[in-house]
């Protein structure tokens, strides 16, 4: 039995090492695919060796337990395979939010099982002095309860994030003084958690989970749509931490290492994205950027947008010395990335220097635009981060903005009353010419009007992104 346990622990350690190496590979678009395969292989290894755990094969219900585990893997694996194959790239953020929520929910479910077992054990103590803390051990009980809270909050919060991203939920407020109510629910959850630690019963545990579920819902609903990338990243970090804590409760090294690695990576990514927006994570939860409140700029005071036809825009770009393309979520919706890459190749053949500028929070999840461009075959050395390309805009003949809005909004620098004020942006307005491909004249996802669209050097090419890109290709080809 000791040799089996040694093999299991060694396999968990190996799986954790492979998982960490895979995560490292994901830091670069060039090796990201390999990293995903490695991490998946690590998860398969950890899952397989778990079947040999004494708690499973040594139980009188071993056959039933193994059958249930296999059934759960088949159901979950089949569902993930089918949905993963079918999901459109535009819906990838929703899928990430949903799957992340499932991870948090799984961690919370593990905690629930352990807490209920501890309550039952304490209830059978003849002295009547046993508690959850004594049944599990003080440190184990604390981490288990904390993991239960953050896992449950991540679960319900991620479901709300999915609903908002998918357009199924458009509310940004449920009750008056929503943030005050959230604080009261959070305090009540902590009080119940303390009660569970010292003396719990089943009703307390149920109330605890209900409050944590409601807390996750209530704190996510007021978050503005423009802040969803940060929220997805934050809930990913919470899920990782919950898994790590519950791994400690179970004494499972693979869960501890993998959970803490995911939690720390998610926390760092959340911090970096908040820095990219020049805001704190607390501000993301309370500011509500992207709600129906809209921006502070009156569009009537900005003048009129100046329209350009695709033929003229194509000619302007064909004779440009440098073109910077700024993609946004609108490009994803239009599935225009392949046409944009075809246009880029034509411009390059004519001698133009073409670069792609990516803002850290472009799209609906971290790295969304990078994935789209990679899907279309855009070389990695043509894709630049904001801090690496901003100085180039002053020497750029044409900046082509397709489906982006808030990440190029100059009011983030000039209007202290704007919800976007202080957020670093791509300085497209400093280009000699700006062409904006946009479906209509409305504001962006944050609801803040963009003065760039009314600028003297800006021309608007209205219409579907893919159709507009195709027309630009036609205009460039006509020039020979």
CSV table of C-alpha atoms in Angstrom, one decimal:
chain,number,residue,atom,x,y,z
A,1,UNK,CA,0.0,0.0,0.0
A,2,UNK,CA,2.9,2.4,0.8
A,3,UNK,CA,4.4,1.7,-2.6
A,4,UNK,CA,1.1,2.5,-4.3
A,5,UNK,CA,0.9,5.8,-2.3
A,6,UNK,CA,4.4,6.7,-3.3
A,7,UNK,CA,3.7,6.1,-7.0
A,8,UNK,CA,0.5,8.2,-6.7
A,9,UNK,CA,2.3,11.1,-5.0
A,10,UNK,CA,5.2,10.9,-7.5
A,11,UNK,CA,2.8,10.9,-10.4
A,12,UNK,CA,1.0,14.0,-8.9
A,13,UNK,CA,4.3,15.7,-8.6
A,14,UNK,CA,5.2,14.9,-12.2
A,15,UNK,CA,1.8,16.1,-13.4
A,16,UNK,CA,2.3,19.4,-11.5
A,17,UNK,CA,5.7,19.9,-13.0
A,18,UNK,CA,4.4,19.3,-16.5
A,19,UNK,CA,1.4,21.6,-15.8
A,20,UNK,CA,3.8,24.4,-14.8
A,21,UNK,CA,5.9,23.9,-17.9
A,22,UNK,CA,2.8,23.9,-20.0
A,23,UNK,CA,1.7,27.1,-18.4
A,24,UNK,CA,5.1,28.6,-19.2
A,25,UNK,CA,4.7,27.6,-22.8
A,26,UNK,CA,1.4,29.4,-23.0
A,27,UNK,CA,3.1,32.7,-22.3
A,28,UNK,CA,4.1,32.9,-26.0
A,29,UNK,CA,1.8,32.5,-29.0
A,30,UNK,CA,4.5,30.5,-30.7
A,31,UNK,CA,4.5,27.7,-28.0
A,32,UNK,CA,1.0,28.2,-26.7
A,33,UNK,CA,-0.5,25.2,-28.5
A,34,UNK,CA,2.3,22.9,-27.2
A,35,UNK,CA,1.6,24.3,-23.7
A,36,UNK,CA,-2.0,23.4,-23.9
A,37,UNK,CA,-1.2,19.8,-25.0
A,38,UNK,CA,1.3,19.5,-22.1
A,39,UNK,CA,-1.1,20.8,-19.5
A,40,UNK,CA,-3.8,18.5,-20.9
A,41,UNK,CA,-1.5,15.5,-20.7
A,42,UNK,CA,-0.7,16.4,-17.1
A,43,UNK,CA,-4.4,16.5,-16.2
A,44,UNK,CA,-4.9,13.0,-17.8
A,45,UNK,CA,-2.0,11.6,-15.8
A,46,UNK,CA,-3.3,13.1,-12.5
A,47,UNK,CA,-6.8,11.8,-13.3
A,48,UNK,CA,-5.6,8.2,-14.1
A,49,UNK,CA,-3.5,7.8,-11.0
A,50,UNK,CA,-6.3,9.0,-8.8
A,51,UNK,CA,-8.2,5.7,-9.7
A,52,UNK,CA,-5.5,3.9,-7.7
A,53,UNK,CA,-6.0,5.9,-4.6
A,54,UNK,CA,-6.8,3.8,-1.5
A,55,UNK,CA,-9.8,6.0,-0.7
A,56,UNK,CA,-11.3,4.7,-4.0
A,57,UNK,CA,-10.1,1.2,-4.6
A,58,UNK,CA,-10.1,0.3,-0.9
A,59,UNK,CA,-13.7,1.3,-0.3
A,60,UNK,CA,-16.5,-1.2,-0.1
A,61,UNK,CA,-18.2,0.8,-2.8
A,62,UNK,CA,-15.1,0.8,-5.1
A,63,UNK,CA,-17.0,-0.5,-8.1
A,64,UNK,CA,-19.8,2.0,-7.7
A,65,UNK,CA,-17.4,4.9,-7.1
A,66,UNK,CA,-15.2,4.1,-10.1
A,67,UNK,CA,-18.3,3.8,-12.2
A,68,UNK,CA,-19.6,7.2,-11.1
A,69,UNK,CA,-16.3,8.8,-11.7
A,70,UNK,CA,-16.0,7.3,-15.2
A,71,UNK,CA,-19.6,8.4,-16.0
A,72,UNK,CA,-18.9,11.9,-14.8
A,73,UNK,CA,-15.7,12.1,-17.0
A,74,UNK,CA,-17.6,10.8,-20.0
A,75,UNK,CA,-20.5,13.2,-19.6
A,76,UNK,CA,-18.2,16.2,-18.9
A,77,UNK,CA,-15.6,15.3,-21.6
A,78,UNK,CA,-18.3,14.7,-24.3
A,79,UNK,CA,-20.0,18.0,-23.5
A,80,UNK,CA,-16.7,19.9,-23.5
A,81,UNK,CA,-15.6,18.3,-26.7
A,82,UNK,CA,-18.8,19.1,-28.6
A,83,UNK,CA,-19.1,22.7,-27.3
A,84,UNK,CA,-15.4,23.3,-27.8
A,85,UNK,CA,-15.7,22.2,-31.5
A,86,UNK,CA,-18.8,24.3,-32.1
A,87,UNK,CA,-18.0,27.5,-30.2
A,88,UNK,CA,-17.4,30.5,-32.4
A,89,UNK,CA,-14.3,32.6,-31.7
A,90,UNK,CA,-16.6,35.5,-30.8
A,91,UNK,CA,-18.2,33.3,-28.1
A,92,UNK,CA,-14.9,32.2,-26.7
A,93,UNK,CA,-15.0,34.6,-23.7
A,94,UNK,CA,-18.4,33.3,-22.7
A,95,UNK,CA,-17.1,29.7,-22.8
A,96,UNK,CA,-14.0,30.6,-20.8
A,97,UNK,CA,-16.2,32.3,-18.2
A,98,UNK,CA,-18.5,29.3,-18.0
A,99,UNK,CA,-15.8,26.7,-17.7
A,100,UNK,CA,-14.0,28.8,-15.1
A,101,UNK,CA,-17.1,28.9,-13.1
A,102,UNK,CA,-17.3,25.1,-13.3
A,103,UNK,CA,-13.9,24.9,-11.7
A,104,UNK,CA,-14.9,27.1,-8.8
A,105,UNK,CA,-18.1,25.2,-8.4
A,106,UNK,CA,-16.2,21.9,-8.2
A,107,UNK,CA,-13.9,23.3,-5.5
A,108,UNK,CA,-16.9,24.5,-3.6
A,109,UNK,CA,-18.5,21.0,-3.9
A,110,UNK,CA,-15.4,19.3,-2.5
A,111,UNK,CA,-15.5,21.7,0.4
A,112,UNK,CA,-19.2,20.9,1.0
A,113,UNK,CA,-18.6,17.2,1.1
A,114,UNK,CA,-15.7,17.6,3.6
A,115,UNK,CA,-17.7,20.0,5.8
A,116,UNK,CA,-20.7,17.7,5.9
A,117,UNK,CA,-18.5,14.8,6.8
A,118,UNK,CA,-16.9,16.9,9.6
A,119,UNK,CA,-20.3,17.8,10.9
A,120,UNK,CA,-21.4,14.2,11.0
A,121,UNK,CA,-18.2,13.2,12.7
A,122,UNK,CA,-18.6,15.9,15.3
A,123,UNK,CA,-22.2,14.9,15.9
A,124,UNK,CA,-21.2,11.3,16.7
A,125,UNK,CA,-18.6,12.4,19.3
A,126,UNK,CA,-19.7,11.0,22.7
A,127,UNK,CA,-18.3,14.0,24.6
A,128,UNK,CA,-20.3,16.4,22.5
A,129,UNK,CA,-17.3,18.8,22.3
A,130,UNK,CA,-16.2,18.0,18.8
A,131,UNK,CA,-16.5,20.7,16.1
A,132,UNK,CA,-15.6,21.1,12.4
A,133,UNK,CA,-12.3,22.5,13.5
A,134,UNK,CA,-11.4,19.5,15.6
A,135,UNK,CA,-12.8,17.0,13.1
A,136,UNK,CA,-10.8,18.5,10.2
A,137,UNK,CA,-8.0,20.2,12.0
A,138,UNK,CA,-7.8,23.9,12.6
A,139,UNK,CA,-5.7,25.0,9.6
A,140,UNK,CA,-7.5,22.5,7.3
A,141,UNK,CA,-10.9,23.8,8.3
A,142,UNK,CA,-9.9,27.4,7.8
A,143,UNK,CA,-8.6,26.8,4.3
A,144,UNK,CA,-11.5,24.5,3.5
A,145,UNK,CA,-14.1,27.2,4.5
A,146,UNK,CA,-12.1,30.0,2.6
A,147,UNK,CA,-11.9,27.8,-0.4
A,148,UNK,CA,-15.7,27.2,-0.2
A,149,UNK,CA,-16.4,30.9,-0.1
A,150,UNK,CA,-14.2,31.9,-3.0
A,151,UNK,CA,-15.1,28.9,-5.1
A,152,UNK,CA,-18.8,29.5,-4.7
A,153,UNK,CA,-18.4,33.2,-5.4
A,154,UNK,CA,-16.3,32.4,-8.5
A,155,UNK,CA,-19.0,29.9,-9.7
A,156,UNK,CA,-22.0,32.2,-9.5
A,157,UNK,CA,-20.0,35.3,-10.5
A,158,UNK,CA,-18.7,33.5,-13.6
A,159,UNK,CA,-22.2,32.4,-14.6
A,160,UNK,CA,-23.3,36.0,-14.4
A,161,UNK,CA,-20.2,37.1,-16.4
A,162,UNK,CA,-21.2,34.5,-19.0
A,163,UNK,CA,-24.8,35.7,-19.2
A,164,UNK,CA,-23.6,39.4,-19.6
A,165,UNK,CA,-21.1,38.5,-22.3
A,166,UNK,CA,-23.7,36.4,-24.1
A,167,UNK,CA,-26.2,39.2,-24.0
A,168,UNK,CA,-28.6,37.2,-21.9
A,169,UNK,CA,-28.4,39.6,-19.0
A,170,UNK,CA,-28.3,43.3,-19.5
A,171,UNK,CA,-29.0,44.5,-16.0
A,172,UNK,CA,-26.3,46.4,-14.1
A,173,UNK,CA,-28.3,47.0,-10.9
A,174,UNK,CA,-30.8,44.8,-9.0
A,175,UNK,CA,-31.5,46.8,-5.9
A,176,UNK,CA,-31.0,50.4,-4.6
A,177,UNK,CA,-27.7,50.8,-2.7
A,178,UNK,CA,-26.4,47.6,-4.3
A,179,UNK,CA,-22.9,47.9,-3.1
A,180,UNK,CA,-24.1,48.4,0.5
A,181,UNK,CA,-26.2,45.3,0.2
A,182,UNK,CA,-23.2,43.4,-1.2
A,183,UNK,CA,-21.2,44.4,1.9
A,184,UNK,CA,-23.9,43.2,4.2
A,185,UNK,CA,-24.1,39.9,2.4
A,186,UNK,CA,-20.3,39.5,2.5
A,187,UNK,CA,-20.3,40.2,6.3
A,188,UNK,CA,-23.1,37.8,6.9
A,189,UNK,CA,-21.2,35.1,4.9
A,190,UNK,CA,-18.1,35.6,7.0
A,191,UNK,CA,-20.1,35.4,10.3
A,192,UNK,CA,-21.8,32.2,9.2
A,193,UNK,CA,-18.3,30.8,8.1
A,194,UNK,CA,-17.0,31.5,11.6
A,195,UNK,CA,-20.0,29.8,13.1
A,196,UNK,CA,-19.3,26.7,10.9
A,197,UNK,CA,-15.7,26.6,12.1
A,198,UNK,CA,-16.7,26.4,15.8
A,199,UNK,CA,-20.1,24.6,15.7
A,200,UNK,CA,-21.9,23.7,12.5
A,201,UNK,CA,-25.0,21.9,11.5
A,202,UNK,CA,-26.4,21.1,8.0
A,203,UNK,CA,-28.7,24.2,8.0
A,204,UNK,CA,-25.7,26.5,8.7
A,205,UNK,CA,-23.8,25.0,5.8
A,206,UNK,CA,-26.8,25.4,3.4
A,207,UNK,CA,-27.3,29.0,4.5
A,208,UNK,CA,-23.5,29.6,4.1
A,209,UNK,CA,-23.5,28.4,0.5
A,210,UNK,CA,-26.7,30.3,-0.4
A,211,UNK,CA,-25.2,33.5,0.9
A,212,UNK,CA,-21.9,32.9,-1.0
A,213,UNK,CA,-23.9,32.2,-4.2
A,214,UNK,CA,-25.9,35.3,-3.9
A,215,UNK,CA,-22.7,37.3,-3.1
A,216,UNK,CA,-21.1,36.1,-6.3
A,217,UNK,CA,-24.2,37.2,-8.3
A,218,UNK,CA,-24.6,40.5,-6.6
A,219,UNK,CA,-21.0,41.7,-6.9
A,220,UNK,CA,-20.8,40.8,-10.6
A,221,UNK,CA,-24.1,42.3,-11.8
A,222,UNK,CA,-23.0,45.9,-11.3
A,223,UNK,CA,-19.7,45.4,-13.1
A,224,UNK,CA,-19.7,47.2,-16.5
A,225,UNK,CA,-19.4,45.3,-19.7
A,226,UNK,CA,-16.1,47.0,-20.6
A,227,UNK,CA,-14.5,45.5,-17.5
A,228,UNK,CA,-15.5,41.9,-18.2
A,229,UNK,CA,-11.9,40.9,-19.3
A,230,UNK,CA,-10.6,41.9,-15.8
A,231,UNK,CA,-13.5,40.1,-14.1
A,232,UNK,CA,-12.9,36.9,-16.0
A,233,UNK,CA,-9.3,37.0,-15.1
A,234,UNK,CA,-10.1,37.7,-11.4
A,235,UNK,CA,-12.5,34.8,-11.2
A,236,UNK,CA,-10.0,32.5,-12.8
A,237,UNK,CA,-7.5,33.5,-10.1
A,238,UNK,CA,-10.2,32.8,-7.4
A,239,UNK,CA,-11.0,29.4,-8.9
A,240,UNK,CA,-7.3,28.5,-8.8
A,241,UNK,CA,-6.9,29.5,-5.2
A,242,UNK,CA,-10.1,27.6,-4.3
A,243,UNK,CA,-8.8,24.4,-6.0
A,244,UNK,CA,-5.4,24.8,-4.2
A,245,UNK,CA,-7.1,25.3,-0.8
A,246,UNK,CA,-9.3,22.2,-1.3
A,247,UNK,CA,-6.3,20.3,-2.4
A,248,UNK,CA,-4.8,21.0,1.0
A,249,UNK,CA,-8.0,19.7,2.6
A,250,UNK,CA,-7.8,16.5,0.6
A,251,UNK,CA,-4.0,16.2,1.0
A,252,UNK,CA,-3.7,16.2,-2.8
A,253,UNK,CA,-0.4,17.6,-4.0
A,254,UNK,CA,-1.4,17.9,-7.7
A,255,UNK,CA,-4.5,20.1,-6.7
A,256,UNK,CA,-2.4,22.2,-4.4
A,257,UNK,CA,0.3,23.0,-6.9
A,258,UNK,CA,-1.9,23.4,-9.9
A,259,UNK,CA,-4.4,25.5,-8.0
A,260,UNK,CA,-1.9,27.9,-6.6
A,261,UNK,CA,-0.1,28.2,-9.9
A,262,UNK,CA,-3.3,29.1,-11.7
A,263,UNK,CA,-4.3,31.4,-8.8
A,264,UNK,CA,-1.0,33.3,-8.8
A,265,UNK,CA,-1.0,33.5,-12.6
A,266,UNK,CA,-4.6,34.8,-12.7
A,267,UNK,CA,-3.8,37.3,-9.9
A,268,UNK,CA,-0.8,38.6,-11.8
A,269,UNK,CA,-2.9,38.9,-15.1
A,270,UNK,CA,-5.7,40.7,-13.2
A,271,UNK,CA,-3.2,43.1,-11.8
A,272,UNK,CA,-1.5,43.7,-15.2
A,273,UNK,CA,-4.9,44.4,-16.8
A,274,UNK,CA,-6.0,46.8,-14.1
A,275,UNK,CA,-2.7,48.6,-14.6
A,276,UNK,CA,-3.3,48.7,-18.3
A,277,UNK,CA,-6.6,50.5,-17.5
A,278,UNK,CA,-4.9,52.7,-14.8
A,279,UNK,CA,-7.5,51.5,-12.3
A,280,UNK,CA,-7.6,49.3,-9.2
A,281,UNK,CA,-9.5,46.0,-9.1
A,282,UNK,CA,-11.8,47.6,-6.5
A,283,UNK,CA,-12.6,50.4,-9.0
A,284,UNK,CA,-13.5,47.8,-11.6
A,285,UNK,CA,-16.1,46.4,-9.3
A,286,UNK,CA,-17.5,49.8,-8.3
A,287,UNK,CA,-17.1,52.1,-11.3
A,288,UNK,CA,-19.5,50.2,-13.6
A,289,UNK,CA,-17.7,51.2,-16.8
A,290,UNK,CA,-19.8,49.8,-19.7
A,291,UNK,CA,-23.2,50.3,-18.0
A,292,UNK,CA,-26.1,52.2,-19.4
A,293,UNK,CA,-24.9,55.4,-17.8
A,294,UNK,CA,-22.8,56.2,-20.9
A,295,UNK,CA,-20.1,58.8,-21.2
A,296,UNK,CA,-19.7,62.4,-20.3
A,297,UNK,CA,-19.2,63.7,-23.8
A,298,UNK,CA,-22.1,65.2,-25.8
A,299,UNK,CA,-21.7,63.9,-29.4
A,300,UNK,CA,-23.5,66.9,-30.7
A,301,UNK,CA,-20.7,69.1,-29.5
A,302,UNK,CA,-18.1,67.1,-31.3
A,303,UNK,CA,-19.3,67.9,-34.8
A,304,UNK,CA,-20.0,65.4,-37.6
A,305,UNK,CA,-18.3,62.2,-38.5
A,306,UNK,CA,-16.7,62.3,-42.0
A,307,UNK,CA,-17.5,59.3,-44.1
A,308,UNK,CA,-15.2,57.8,-46.7
A,309,UNK,CA,-15.9,55.2,-49.3
A,310,UNK,CA,-14.0,51.9,-49.5
A,311,UNK,CA,-12.5,52.8,-52.9
A,312,UNK,CA,-10.9,56.0,-51.6
A,313,UNK,CA,-9.8,54.4,-48.3
A,314,UNK,CA,-8.1,51.6,-50.3
A,315,UNK,CA,-6.2,54.1,-52.5
A,316,UNK,CA,-5.1,56.0,-49.4
A,317,UNK,CA,-3.8,52.8,-47.8
A,318,UNK,CA,-2.2,51.5,-51.0
A,319,UNK,CA,0.1,54.5,-51.2
A,320,UNK,CA,0.9,54.7,-47.5
A,321,UNK,CA,4.4,54.1,-46.3
A,322,UNK,CA,3.3,52.7,-42.9
A,323,UNK,CA,-0.1,51.3,-41.9
A,324,UNK,CA,-1.0,50.3,-38.3
A,325,UNK,CA,-4.0,48.1,-37.9
A,326,UNK,CA,-5.9,48.2,-34.6
A,327,UNK,CA,-8.4,45.3,-34.2
A,328,UNK,CA,-11.2,45.2,-31.7
A,329,UNK,CA,-14.1,43.0,-30.7
A,330,UNK,CA,-16.0,44.2,-33.8
A,331,UNK,CA,-13.5,42.4,-36.0
A,332,UNK,CA,-14.2,39.2,-34.1
A,333,UNK,CA,-17.9,39.7,-34.5
A,334,UNK,CA,-17.5,40.2,-38.3
A,335,UNK,CA,-15.0,37.4,-38.6
A,336,UNK,CA,-12.9,39.8,-40.7
A,337,UNK,CA,-9.4,38.7,-39.5
A,338,UNK,CA,-8.7,36.5,-42.6
A,339,UNK,CA,-9.7,39.4,-45.0
A,340,UNK,CA,-7.6,41.8,-43.0
A,341,UNK,CA,-4.6,39.5,-43.3
A,342,UNK,CA,-5.2,39.2,-47.1
A,343,UNK,CA,-5.3,43.0,-47.3
A,344,UNK,CA,-2.1,43.2,-45.2
A,345,UNK,CA,-0.3,40.9,-47.7
A,346,UNK,CA,-1.3,43.2,-50.6
A,347,UNK,CA,-0.1,46.3,-48.8
A,348,UNK,CA,3.2,44.6,-47.9
A,349,UNK,CA,3.7,43.6,-51.5
A,350,UNK,CA,3.3,47.3,-52.5
A,351,UNK,CA,6.1,48.2,-50.1
A,352,UNK,CA,4.1,49.4,-47.1
A,353,UNK,CA,5.2,48.7,-43.5
A,354,UNK,CA,2.2,47.1,-41.8
A,355,UNK,CA,1.9,46.5,-38.1
A,356,UNK,CA,-0.8,45.3,-35.8
A,357,UNK,CA,-1.3,47.2,-32.5
A,358,UNK,CA,-2.9,45.3,-29.6
A,359,UNK,CA,-4.2,47.0,-26.4
A,360,UNK,CA,-4.0,44.8,-23.3
A,361,UNK,CA,-7.8,44.8,-22.8
A,362,UNK,CA,-8.9,44.7,-26.4
A,363,UNK,CA,-11.7,42.2,-26.9
A,364,UNK,CA,-13.7,40.4,-24.3
A,365,UNK,CA,-10.9,38.4,-22.7
A,366,UNK,CA,-7.1,38.6,-22.3
A,367,UNK,CA,-5.4,37.8,-25.5
A,368,UNK,CA,-8.6,37.7,-27.6
A,369,UNK,CA,-7.2,39.7,-30.5
A,370,UNK,CA,-3.9,37.8,-30.5
A,371,UNK,CA,-5.8,34.6,-30.9
A,372,UNK,CA,-7.9,35.9,-33.8
A,373,UNK,CA,-4.9,37.2,-35.7
A,374,UNK,CA,-3.0,34.0,-35.1
A,375,UNK,CA,-6.0,32.1,-36.4
A,376,UNK,CA,-5.7,34.1,-39.6
A,377,UNK,CA,-2.0,33.4,-40.0
A,378,UNK,CA,-0.6,36.8,-39.0
A,379,UNK,CA,3.1,36.4,-38.1
A,380,UNK,CA,3.9,37.1,-34.5
A,381,UNK,CA,6.6,39.7,-35.4
A,382,UNK,CA,3.9,41.9,-36.9
A,383,UNK,CA,1.9,42.1,-33.7
A,384,UNK,CA,2.9,44.8,-31.2
A,385,UNK,CA,1.8,45.5,-27.7
A,386,UNK,CA,0.7,49.0,-26.8
A,387,UNK,CA,3.9,50.2,-25.1
A,388,UNK,CA,6.0,48.9,-28.0
A,389,UNK,CA,4.1,50.7,-30.8
A,390,UNK,CA,2.6,53.9,-29.4
A,391,UNK,CA,5.7,55.9,-30.4
A,392,UNK,CA,5.2,54.8,-34.1
A,393,UNK,CA,1.9,56.4,-34.6
A,394,UNK,CA,3.5,59.8,-35.2
A,395,UNK,CA,5.2,58.3,-38.2
A,396,UNK,CA,2.2,56.4,-39.5
A,397,UNK,CA,0.5,57.3,-42.8
A,398,UNK,CA,-2.8,55.5,-42.0
A,399,UNK,CA,-4.1,53.9,-38.8
A,400,UNK,CA,-6.9,51.4,-39.6
A,401,UNK,CA,-9.2,50.8,-36.7
A,402,UNK,CA,-11.6,47.8,-37.2
A,403,UNK,CA,-14.1,47.2,-34.5
A,404,UNK,CA,-12.2,49.0,-31.7
A,405,UNK,CA,-13.4,52.0,-29.7
A,406,UNK,CA,-12.5,52.5,-26.1
A,407,UNK,CA,-8.9,51.5,-26.5
A,408,UNK,CA,-8.3,54.4,-28.9
A,409,UNK,CA,-10.5,56.9,-27.1
A,410,UNK,CA,-8.4,60.2,-26.5
A,411,UNK,CA,-10.9,61.3,-23.8
A,412,UNK,CA,-9.0,58.8,-21.6
A,413,UNK,CA,-6.2,61.4,-21.7
A,414,UNK,CA,-8.0,64.7,-22.0
A,415,UNK,CA,-11.4,64.5,-20.2
A,416,UNK,CA,-11.1,64.0,-16.4
A,417,UNK,CA,-14.9,63.5,-16.2
A,418,UNK,CA,-14.8,60.5,-18.5
A,419,UNK,CA,-15.2,57.0,-17.0
A,420,UNK,CA,-12.1,56.0,-19.1
A,421,UNK,CA,-9.9,58.9,-17.8
A,422,UNK,CA,-6.4,57.7,-16.9
A,423,UNK,CA,-6.6,54.5,-19.0
A,424,UNK,CA,-3.5,54.2,-21.3
A,425,UNK,CA,-4.7,54.1,-24.9
A,426,UNK,CA,-3.3,53.4,-28.4
A,427,UNK,CA,-2.4,56.8,-29.8
A,428,UNK,CA,-4.0,56.4,-33.2
A,429,UNK,CA,-5.1,60.0,-33.2
A,430,UNK,CA,-1.5,61.0,-33.7
A,431,UNK,CA,-1.4,59.3,-37.1
A,432,UNK,CA,-1.5,61.4,-40.3
A,433,UNK,CA,-4.8,59.7,-41.3
A,434,UNK,CA,-7.2,57.5,-39.4
A,435,UNK,CA,-9.8,55.2,-41.0
A,436,UNK,CA,-12.4,53.6,-38.8
A,437,UNK,CA,-14.4,50.6,-39.9
A,438,UNK,CA,-17.6,50.6,-37.9
A,439,UNK,CA,-21.1,49.3,-38.3
A,440,UNK,CA,-22.8,52.4,-37.1
A,441,UNK,CA,-22.4,55.7,-35.3
A,442,UNK,CA,-23.0,54.6,-31.8
A,443,UNK,CA,-20.6,54.6,-28.8
A,444,UNK,CA,-18.5,51.6,-27.9
A,445,UNK,CA,-19.0,48.9,-25.4
A,446,UNK,CA,-18.3,51.2,-22.5
A,447,UNK,CA,-21.0,53.6,-23.7
A,448,UNK,CA,-18.4,56.4,-23.8
A,449,UNK,CA,-18.5,58.6,-27.0
A,450,UNK,CA,-15.2,58.7,-28.8
A,451,UNK,CA,-13.9,62.2,-30.0
A,452,UNK,CA,-11.4,60.4,-32.3
A,453,UNK,CA,-14.3,59.5,-34.7
A,454,UNK,CA,-15.0,63.3,-35.1
A,455,UNK,CA,-11.3,64.3,-35.6
A,456,UNK,CA,-10.1,66.3,-38.6
A,457,UNK,CA,-7.8,63.4,-39.7
A,458,UNK,CA,-10.4,60.7,-39.2
A,459,UNK,CA,-12.7,59.2,-41.9
A,460,UNK,CA,-15.4,56.6,-41.1
A,461,UNK,CA,-15.9,53.6,-43.3
A,462,UNK,CA,-19.4,52.3,-42.2
A,463,UNK,CA,-20.5,48.8,-42.7
A,464,UNK,CA,-19.8,45.2,-41.7
A,465,UNK,CA,-16.1,44.6,-41.0
A,466,UNK,CA,-15.6,41.7,-43.3
A,467,UNK,CA,-17.5,43.4,-46.2
A,468,UNK,CA,-15.5,46.6,-45.7
A,469,UNK,CA,-12.2,44.7,-45.7
A,470,UNK,CA,-13.2,42.8,-48.8
A,471,UNK,CA,-14.0,46.1,-50.5
A,472,UNK,CA,-10.6,47.5,-49.5
A,473,UNK,CA,-8.9,44.5,-51.0
A,474,UNK,CA,-10.7,45.1,-54.2
A,475,UNK,CA,-9.7,48.7,-54.3
A,476,UNK,CA,-6.0,47.9,-53.7
A,477,UNK,CA,-6.0,45.2,-56.4
A,478,UNK,CA,-7.5,47.6,-58.9
A,479,UNK,CA,-4.3,49.7,-58.6
A,480,UNK,CA,-2.2,46.8,-59.9
